[in-house]
Tab-separated table of C-alpha atoms in Angstrom:
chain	number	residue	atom	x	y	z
A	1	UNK	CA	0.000	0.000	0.000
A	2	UNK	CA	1.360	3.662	-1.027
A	3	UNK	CA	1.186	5.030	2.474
A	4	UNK	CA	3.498	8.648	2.051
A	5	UNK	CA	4.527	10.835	-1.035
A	6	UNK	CA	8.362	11.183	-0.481
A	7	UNK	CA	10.795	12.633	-2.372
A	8	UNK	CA	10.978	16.226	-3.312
A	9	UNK	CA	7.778	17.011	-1.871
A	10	UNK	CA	8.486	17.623	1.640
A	11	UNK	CA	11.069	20.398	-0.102
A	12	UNK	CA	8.313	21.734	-1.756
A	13	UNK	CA	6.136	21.802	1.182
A	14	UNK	CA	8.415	23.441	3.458
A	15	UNK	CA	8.627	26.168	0.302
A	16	UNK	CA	4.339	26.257	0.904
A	17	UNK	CA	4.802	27.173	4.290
A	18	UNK	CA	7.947	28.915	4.418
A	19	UNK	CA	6.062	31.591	1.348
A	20	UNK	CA	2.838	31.818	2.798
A	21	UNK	CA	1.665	35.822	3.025
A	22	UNK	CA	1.353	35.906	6.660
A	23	UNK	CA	4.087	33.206	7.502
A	24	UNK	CA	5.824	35.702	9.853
A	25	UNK	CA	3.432	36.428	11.843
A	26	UNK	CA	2.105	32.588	12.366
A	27	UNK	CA	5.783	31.680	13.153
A	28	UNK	CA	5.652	34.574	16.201
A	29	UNK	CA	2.317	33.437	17.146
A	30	UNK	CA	3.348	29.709	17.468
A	31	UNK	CA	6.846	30.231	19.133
A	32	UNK	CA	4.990	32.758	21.738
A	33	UNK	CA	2.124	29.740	22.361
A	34	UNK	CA	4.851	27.511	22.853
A	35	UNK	CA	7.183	29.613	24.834
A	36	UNK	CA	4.176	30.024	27.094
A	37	UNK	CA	2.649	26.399	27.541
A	38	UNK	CA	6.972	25.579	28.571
A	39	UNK	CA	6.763	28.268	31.570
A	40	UNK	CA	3.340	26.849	32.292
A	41	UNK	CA	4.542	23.143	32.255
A	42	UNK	CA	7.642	24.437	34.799
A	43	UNK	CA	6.563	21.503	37.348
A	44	UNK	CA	6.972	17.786	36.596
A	45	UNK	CA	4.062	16.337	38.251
A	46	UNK	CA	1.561	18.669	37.087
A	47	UNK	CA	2.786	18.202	33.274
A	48	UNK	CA	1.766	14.373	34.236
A	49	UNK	CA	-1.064	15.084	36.225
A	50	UNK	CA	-2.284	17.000	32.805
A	51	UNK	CA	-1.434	14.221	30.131
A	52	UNK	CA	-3.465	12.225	31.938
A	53	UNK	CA	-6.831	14.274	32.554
A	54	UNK	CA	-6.299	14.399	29.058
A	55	UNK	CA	-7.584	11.226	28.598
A	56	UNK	CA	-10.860	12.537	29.906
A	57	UNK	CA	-11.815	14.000	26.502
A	58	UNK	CA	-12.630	17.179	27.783
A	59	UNK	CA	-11.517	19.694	26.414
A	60	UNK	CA	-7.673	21.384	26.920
A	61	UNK	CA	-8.960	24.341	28.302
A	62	UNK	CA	-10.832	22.503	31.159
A	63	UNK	CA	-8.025	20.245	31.615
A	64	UNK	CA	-5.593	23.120	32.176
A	65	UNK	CA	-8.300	25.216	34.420
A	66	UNK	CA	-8.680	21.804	36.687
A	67	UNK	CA	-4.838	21.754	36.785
A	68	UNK	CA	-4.340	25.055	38.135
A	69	UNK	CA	-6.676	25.025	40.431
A	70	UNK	CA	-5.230	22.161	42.164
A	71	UNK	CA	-1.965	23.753	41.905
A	72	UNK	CA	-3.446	26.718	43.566
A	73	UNK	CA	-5.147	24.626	46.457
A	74	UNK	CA	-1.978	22.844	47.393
A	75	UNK	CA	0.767	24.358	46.481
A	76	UNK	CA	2.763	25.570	49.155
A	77	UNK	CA	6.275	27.492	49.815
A	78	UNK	CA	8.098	24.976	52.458
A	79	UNK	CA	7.134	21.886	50.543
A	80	UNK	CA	7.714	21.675	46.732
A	81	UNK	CA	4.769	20.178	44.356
A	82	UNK	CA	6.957	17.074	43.518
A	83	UNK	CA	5.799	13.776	41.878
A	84	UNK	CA	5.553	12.050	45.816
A	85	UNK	CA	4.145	14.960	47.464
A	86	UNK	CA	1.110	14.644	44.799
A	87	UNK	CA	0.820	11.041	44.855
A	88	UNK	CA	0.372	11.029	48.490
A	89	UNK	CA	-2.319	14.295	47.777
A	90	UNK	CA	-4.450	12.070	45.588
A	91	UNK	CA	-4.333	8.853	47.401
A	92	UNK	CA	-6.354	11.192	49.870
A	93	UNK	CA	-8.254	12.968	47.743
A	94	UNK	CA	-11.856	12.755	46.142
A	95	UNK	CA	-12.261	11.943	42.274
A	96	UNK	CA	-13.366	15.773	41.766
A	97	UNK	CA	-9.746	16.067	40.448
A	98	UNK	CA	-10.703	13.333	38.156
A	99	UNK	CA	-13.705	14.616	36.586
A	100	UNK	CA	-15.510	12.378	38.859
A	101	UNK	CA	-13.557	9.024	37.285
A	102	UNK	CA	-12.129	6.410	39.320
A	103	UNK	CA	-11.022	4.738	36.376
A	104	UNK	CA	-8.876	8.058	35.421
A	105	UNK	CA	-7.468	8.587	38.852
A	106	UNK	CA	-6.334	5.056	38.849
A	107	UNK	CA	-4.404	5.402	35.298
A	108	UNK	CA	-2.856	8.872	37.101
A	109	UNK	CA	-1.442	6.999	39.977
A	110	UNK	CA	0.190	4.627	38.025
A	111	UNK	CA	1.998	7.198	35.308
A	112	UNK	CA	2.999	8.981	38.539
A	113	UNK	CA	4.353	5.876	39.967
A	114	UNK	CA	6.537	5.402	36.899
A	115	UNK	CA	8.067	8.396	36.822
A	116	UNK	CA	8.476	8.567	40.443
A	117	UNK	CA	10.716	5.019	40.032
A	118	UNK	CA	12.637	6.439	37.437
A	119	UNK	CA	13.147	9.558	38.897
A	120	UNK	CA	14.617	7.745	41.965
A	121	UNK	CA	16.984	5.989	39.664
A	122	UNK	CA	18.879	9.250	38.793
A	123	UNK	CA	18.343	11.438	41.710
A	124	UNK	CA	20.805	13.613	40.655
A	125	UNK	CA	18.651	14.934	38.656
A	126	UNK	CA	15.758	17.171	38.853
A	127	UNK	CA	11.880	15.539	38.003
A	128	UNK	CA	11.889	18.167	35.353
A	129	UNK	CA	15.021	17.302	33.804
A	130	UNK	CA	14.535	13.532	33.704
A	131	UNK	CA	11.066	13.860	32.252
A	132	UNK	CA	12.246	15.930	29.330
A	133	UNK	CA	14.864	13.118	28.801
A	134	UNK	CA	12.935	10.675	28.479
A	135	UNK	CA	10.592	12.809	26.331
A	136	UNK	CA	13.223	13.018	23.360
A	137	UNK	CA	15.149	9.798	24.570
A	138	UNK	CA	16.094	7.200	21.644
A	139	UNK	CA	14.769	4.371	23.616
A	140	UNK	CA	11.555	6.263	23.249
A	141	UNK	CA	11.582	6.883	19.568
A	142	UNK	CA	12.633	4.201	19.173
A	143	UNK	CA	9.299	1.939	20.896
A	144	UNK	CA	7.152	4.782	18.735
A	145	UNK	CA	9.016	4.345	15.320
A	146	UNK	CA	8.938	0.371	15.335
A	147	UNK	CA	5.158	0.710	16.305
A	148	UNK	CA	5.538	-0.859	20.002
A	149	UNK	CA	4.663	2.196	22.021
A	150	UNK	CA	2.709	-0.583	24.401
A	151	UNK	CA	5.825	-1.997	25.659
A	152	UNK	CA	8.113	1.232	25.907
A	153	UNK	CA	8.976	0.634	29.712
A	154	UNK	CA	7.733	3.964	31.697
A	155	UNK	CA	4.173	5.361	29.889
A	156	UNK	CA	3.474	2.651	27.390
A	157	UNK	CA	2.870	-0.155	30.242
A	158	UNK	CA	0.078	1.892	31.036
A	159	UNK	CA	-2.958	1.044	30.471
A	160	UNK	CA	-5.391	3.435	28.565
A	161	UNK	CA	-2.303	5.622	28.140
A	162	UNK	CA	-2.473	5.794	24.345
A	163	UNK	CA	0.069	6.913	21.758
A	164	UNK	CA	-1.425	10.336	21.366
A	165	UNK	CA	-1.435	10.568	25.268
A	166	UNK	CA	1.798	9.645	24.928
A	167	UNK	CA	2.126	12.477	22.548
A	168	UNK	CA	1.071	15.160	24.557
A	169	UNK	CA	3.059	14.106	27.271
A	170	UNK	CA	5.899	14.443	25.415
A	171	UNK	CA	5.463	17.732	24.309
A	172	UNK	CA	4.141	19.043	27.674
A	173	UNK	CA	7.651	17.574	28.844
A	174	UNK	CA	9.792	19.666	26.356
A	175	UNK	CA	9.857	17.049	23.931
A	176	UNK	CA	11.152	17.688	20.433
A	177	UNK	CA	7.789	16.386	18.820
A	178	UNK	CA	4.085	17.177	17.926
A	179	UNK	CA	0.623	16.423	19.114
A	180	UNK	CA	-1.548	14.539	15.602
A	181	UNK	CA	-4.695	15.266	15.196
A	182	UNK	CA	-7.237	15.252	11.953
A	183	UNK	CA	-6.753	18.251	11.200
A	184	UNK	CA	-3.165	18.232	11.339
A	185	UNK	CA	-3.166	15.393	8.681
A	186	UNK	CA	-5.873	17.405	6.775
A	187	UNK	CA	-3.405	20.013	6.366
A	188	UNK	CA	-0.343	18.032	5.729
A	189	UNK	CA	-2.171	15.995	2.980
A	190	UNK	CA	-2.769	19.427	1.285
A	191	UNK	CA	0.610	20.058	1.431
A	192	UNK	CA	0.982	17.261	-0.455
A	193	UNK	CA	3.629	15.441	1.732
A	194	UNK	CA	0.589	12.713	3.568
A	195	UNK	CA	-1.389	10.537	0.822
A	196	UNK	CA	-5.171	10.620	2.072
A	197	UNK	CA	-5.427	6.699	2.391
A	198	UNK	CA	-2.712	7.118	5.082
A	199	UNK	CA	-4.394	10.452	7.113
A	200	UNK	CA	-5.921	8.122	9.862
A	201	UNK	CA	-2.408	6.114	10.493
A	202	UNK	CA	-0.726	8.078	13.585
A	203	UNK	CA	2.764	6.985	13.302
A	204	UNK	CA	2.763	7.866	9.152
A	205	UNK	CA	1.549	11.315	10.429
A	206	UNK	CA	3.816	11.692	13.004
A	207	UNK	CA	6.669	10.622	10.686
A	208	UNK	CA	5.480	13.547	8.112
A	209	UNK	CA	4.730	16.325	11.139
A	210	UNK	CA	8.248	15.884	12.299
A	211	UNK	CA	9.937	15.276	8.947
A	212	UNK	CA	8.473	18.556	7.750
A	213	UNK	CA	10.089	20.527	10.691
A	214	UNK	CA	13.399	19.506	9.542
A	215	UNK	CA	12.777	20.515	6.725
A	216	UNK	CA	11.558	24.302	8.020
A	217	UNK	CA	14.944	24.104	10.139
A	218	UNK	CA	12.503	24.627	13.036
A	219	UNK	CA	11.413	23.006	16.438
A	220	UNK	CA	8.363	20.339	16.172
A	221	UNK	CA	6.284	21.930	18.660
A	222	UNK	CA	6.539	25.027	16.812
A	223	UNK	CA	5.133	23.343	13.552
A	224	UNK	CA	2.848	21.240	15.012
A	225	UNK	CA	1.415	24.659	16.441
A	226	UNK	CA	1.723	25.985	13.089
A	227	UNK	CA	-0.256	23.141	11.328
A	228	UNK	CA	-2.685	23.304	13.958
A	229	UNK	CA	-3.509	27.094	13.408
A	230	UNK	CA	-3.928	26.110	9.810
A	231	UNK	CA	-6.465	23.408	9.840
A	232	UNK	CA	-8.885	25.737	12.037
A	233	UNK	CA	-9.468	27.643	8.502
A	234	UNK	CA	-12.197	26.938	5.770
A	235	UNK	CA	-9.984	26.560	3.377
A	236	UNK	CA	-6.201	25.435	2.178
A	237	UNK	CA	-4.241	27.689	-0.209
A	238	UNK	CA	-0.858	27.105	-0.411
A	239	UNK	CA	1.713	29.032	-3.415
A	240	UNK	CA	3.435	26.742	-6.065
A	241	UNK	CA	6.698	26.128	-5.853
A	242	UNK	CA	9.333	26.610	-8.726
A	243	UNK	CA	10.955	23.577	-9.912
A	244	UNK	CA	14.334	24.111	-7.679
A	245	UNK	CA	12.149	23.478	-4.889
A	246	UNK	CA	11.488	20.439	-5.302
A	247	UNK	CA	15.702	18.930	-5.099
A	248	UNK	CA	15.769	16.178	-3.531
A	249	UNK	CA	18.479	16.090	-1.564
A	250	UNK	CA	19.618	12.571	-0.752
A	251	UNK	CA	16.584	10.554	-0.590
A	252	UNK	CA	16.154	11.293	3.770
A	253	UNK	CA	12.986	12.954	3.673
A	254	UNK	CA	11.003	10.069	5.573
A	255	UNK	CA	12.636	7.071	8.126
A	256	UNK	CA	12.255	4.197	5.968
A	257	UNK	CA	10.718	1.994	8.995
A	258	UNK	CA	7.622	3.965	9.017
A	259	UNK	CA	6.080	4.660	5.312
A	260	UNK	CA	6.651	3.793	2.016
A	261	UNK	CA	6.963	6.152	-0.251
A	262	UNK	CA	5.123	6.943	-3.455
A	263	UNK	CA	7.739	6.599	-6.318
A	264	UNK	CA	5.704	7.153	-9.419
A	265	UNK	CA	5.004	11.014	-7.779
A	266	UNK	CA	9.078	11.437	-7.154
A	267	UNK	CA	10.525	14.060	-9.324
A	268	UNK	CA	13.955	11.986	-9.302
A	269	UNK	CA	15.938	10.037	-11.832
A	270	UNK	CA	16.025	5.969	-11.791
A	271	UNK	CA	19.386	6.119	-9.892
A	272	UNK	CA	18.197	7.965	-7.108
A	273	UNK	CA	15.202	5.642	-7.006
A	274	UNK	CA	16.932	2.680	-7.155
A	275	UNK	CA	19.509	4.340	-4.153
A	276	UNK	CA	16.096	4.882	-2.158
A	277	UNK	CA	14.940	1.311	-2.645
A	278	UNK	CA	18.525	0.134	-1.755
A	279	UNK	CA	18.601	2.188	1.120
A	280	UNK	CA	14.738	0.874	2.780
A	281	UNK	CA	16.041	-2.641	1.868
A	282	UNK	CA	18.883	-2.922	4.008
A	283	UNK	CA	19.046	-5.199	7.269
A	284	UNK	CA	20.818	-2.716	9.261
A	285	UNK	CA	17.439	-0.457	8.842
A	286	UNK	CA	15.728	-2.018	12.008
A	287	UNK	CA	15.004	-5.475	11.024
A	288	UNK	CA	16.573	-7.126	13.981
A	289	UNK	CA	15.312	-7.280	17.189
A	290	UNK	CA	17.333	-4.870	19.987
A	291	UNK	CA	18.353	-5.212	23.434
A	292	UNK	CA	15.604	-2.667	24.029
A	293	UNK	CA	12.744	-5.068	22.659
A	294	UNK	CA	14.856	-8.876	24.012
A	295	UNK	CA	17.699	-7.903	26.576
A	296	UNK	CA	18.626	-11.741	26.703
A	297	UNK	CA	18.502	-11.900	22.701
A	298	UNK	CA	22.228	-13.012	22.405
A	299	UNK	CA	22.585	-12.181	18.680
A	300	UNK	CA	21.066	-9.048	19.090
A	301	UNK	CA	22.554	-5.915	18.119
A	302	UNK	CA	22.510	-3.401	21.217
A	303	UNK	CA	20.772	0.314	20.711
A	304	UNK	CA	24.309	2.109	19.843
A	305	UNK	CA	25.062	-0.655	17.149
A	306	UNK	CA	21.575	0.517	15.387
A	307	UNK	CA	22.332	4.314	15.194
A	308	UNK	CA	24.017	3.369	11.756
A	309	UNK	CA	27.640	4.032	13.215
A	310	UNK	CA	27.123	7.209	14.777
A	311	UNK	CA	28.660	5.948	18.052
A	312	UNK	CA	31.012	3.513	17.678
A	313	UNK	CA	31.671	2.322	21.236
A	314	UNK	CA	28.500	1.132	22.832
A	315	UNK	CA	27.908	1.385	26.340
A	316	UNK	CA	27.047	-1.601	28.389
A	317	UNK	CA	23.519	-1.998	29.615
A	318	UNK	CA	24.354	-1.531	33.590
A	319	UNK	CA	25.611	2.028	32.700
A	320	UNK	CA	23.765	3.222	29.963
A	321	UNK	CA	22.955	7.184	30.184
A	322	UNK	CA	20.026	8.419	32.207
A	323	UNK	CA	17.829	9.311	29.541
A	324	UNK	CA	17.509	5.978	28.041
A	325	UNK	CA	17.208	3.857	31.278
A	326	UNK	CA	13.920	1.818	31.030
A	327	UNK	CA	12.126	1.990	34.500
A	328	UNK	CA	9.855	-0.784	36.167
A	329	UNK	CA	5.892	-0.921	36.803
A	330	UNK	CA	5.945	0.554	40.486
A	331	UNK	CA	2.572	1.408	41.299
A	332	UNK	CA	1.136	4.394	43.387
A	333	UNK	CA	-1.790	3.328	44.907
């Protein structure tokens, strides 16, 4: 199945965007909206607190308001806010913070739990710190690019704790990522970089949100504010693009674990196609199983050995770096 148009196109998209009338002034507006949700995500447990009322359904604005207010209520200047110090709040507390749901306070205890494990694994670090690691951690791309969010080790063992929950998380956190949604993929099929049949498929959209901000040279966050901004409107106009917009530039446009790309609508000569099809066919591309999916696999290569040669000397499991530590299932109750 063609899932993603590849190629040139996400060139000549980022030219759309990049020559739109007004594209100053959405660029200020999303980088101020972003700027601001970061100072209002400051403290770790609340930025968990809020993925999860997420989950709800209601809608942000109520989510955020409910936030506050418990942040207002309990808050206080002797005894920081931190992941503990709100577990042990809400194993007290009524399901008013839960929009009356049991179910939802349960699912809140347990995220908190995790983090709280994995926080206590590095306590060197501040809660903020190690949430925004493992926000834009490889381990974590890595469960969300092979389509295994489920088993990533801290959120994904959560149940009810989705991949767009996941999503929002990771942004709330600082991650360098964006929040899908149908309108998102409504705008990036007009661009022309998402093929409709594929608008509904998460990870393809995810793959095409954040391979269009590399393209724009800018944060994810900010685009996926950007593209947000743009679906609210009636109607999609974007300007053509000359024919130097559309170079290619090495065939990287799109990880070739997520989407296929469509070749008849590549600009490109037969070498560069064939280089492309050379490139998605090759083993070291994520075939194998890693340490990260089978520890005890003994012919598996580790995480290192998959970044293509980028590091060459991998570090052993027992001292891997903070930000791609898996933690356990600890449960707050």
């Amino acid at each position: 199945m063609v899932n993603l148009a590849t190629g040139g196109l996400l060139e000549a998209a980022a030219w759309k965007v990049k020559n739109l009338e007004d594209y100053d002034s959405r660029l200020e507006k999303a980088v101020r909206r972003v700027d601001e949700m970061a100072r209002a995500h400051e403290t770790a447990a609340l930025v968990i607190y809020e993925a999860a009322l997420m989950k709800s359904g209601h809608p942000v604005e109520e989510v955020r308001s409910l936030v506050r207010r418990f942040e207002q209520i309990f808050e206080n200047e002797d005894e920081e806010l931190t992941i503990p110090r709100l577990s042990g709040i809400m194993n007290i507390e009524g399901e008013e913070w839960f929009f009356g749901s049991g179910e939802l306070r349960a699912m809140t205890g347990k995220l908190l739990g995790q983090f709280q494990h994995r926080v206590a694994q590095y306590n060197y670090l501040e809660e903020r710190e190690v949430l925004r690691r493992w926000a834009d951690s490889y381990d974590t791309r890595l469960f969300i690019r092979r389509r295994i969010y489920e088993t990533e080790p801290i959120v994904g063992v959560v149940e009810g704790f989705n991949l767009p929950l996941i999503q929002y998380l990771r942004v709330a956190a600082g991650g360098d990522t964006l929040v899908t949604s149908d309108g998102v993929s409504r705008v990036l099929v007009a661009l022309g970089i998402l093929a409709e049949e594929a608008a509904s498929d998460v990870y393809i959209v995810l793959a095409a949100g954040e391979s269009l901000a590399l393209h724009l040279e800018l944060p994810a966050p900010v685009v996926g504010e950007m593209l947000y901004d743009l679906a609210l409107e009636d109607s999609l106009k974007f300007p053509e693009p000359p024919p130097e917009a559309w170079d290619v530039g090495g065939g990287q446009d799109m990880p070739s674990d997520l989407a296929v790309g469509d070749a008849e609508k590549r600009p490109t000569s037969s070498k560069d196609r064939n280089a492309r099809r050379a490139t998605r066919h090759d083993a070291t591309q994520g075939e194998k199983p890693t340490r990260v999916q089978d520890p005890q696999a003994k012919d598996a290569p580790s995480v290192l050995e998959e970044g293509n040669g980028e590091k060459t000397t991998p570090a052993p499991p027992e001292v891997r770096p903070p930000e791609e530590a898996p933690g356990t299932s600890d449960e707050v109750t």
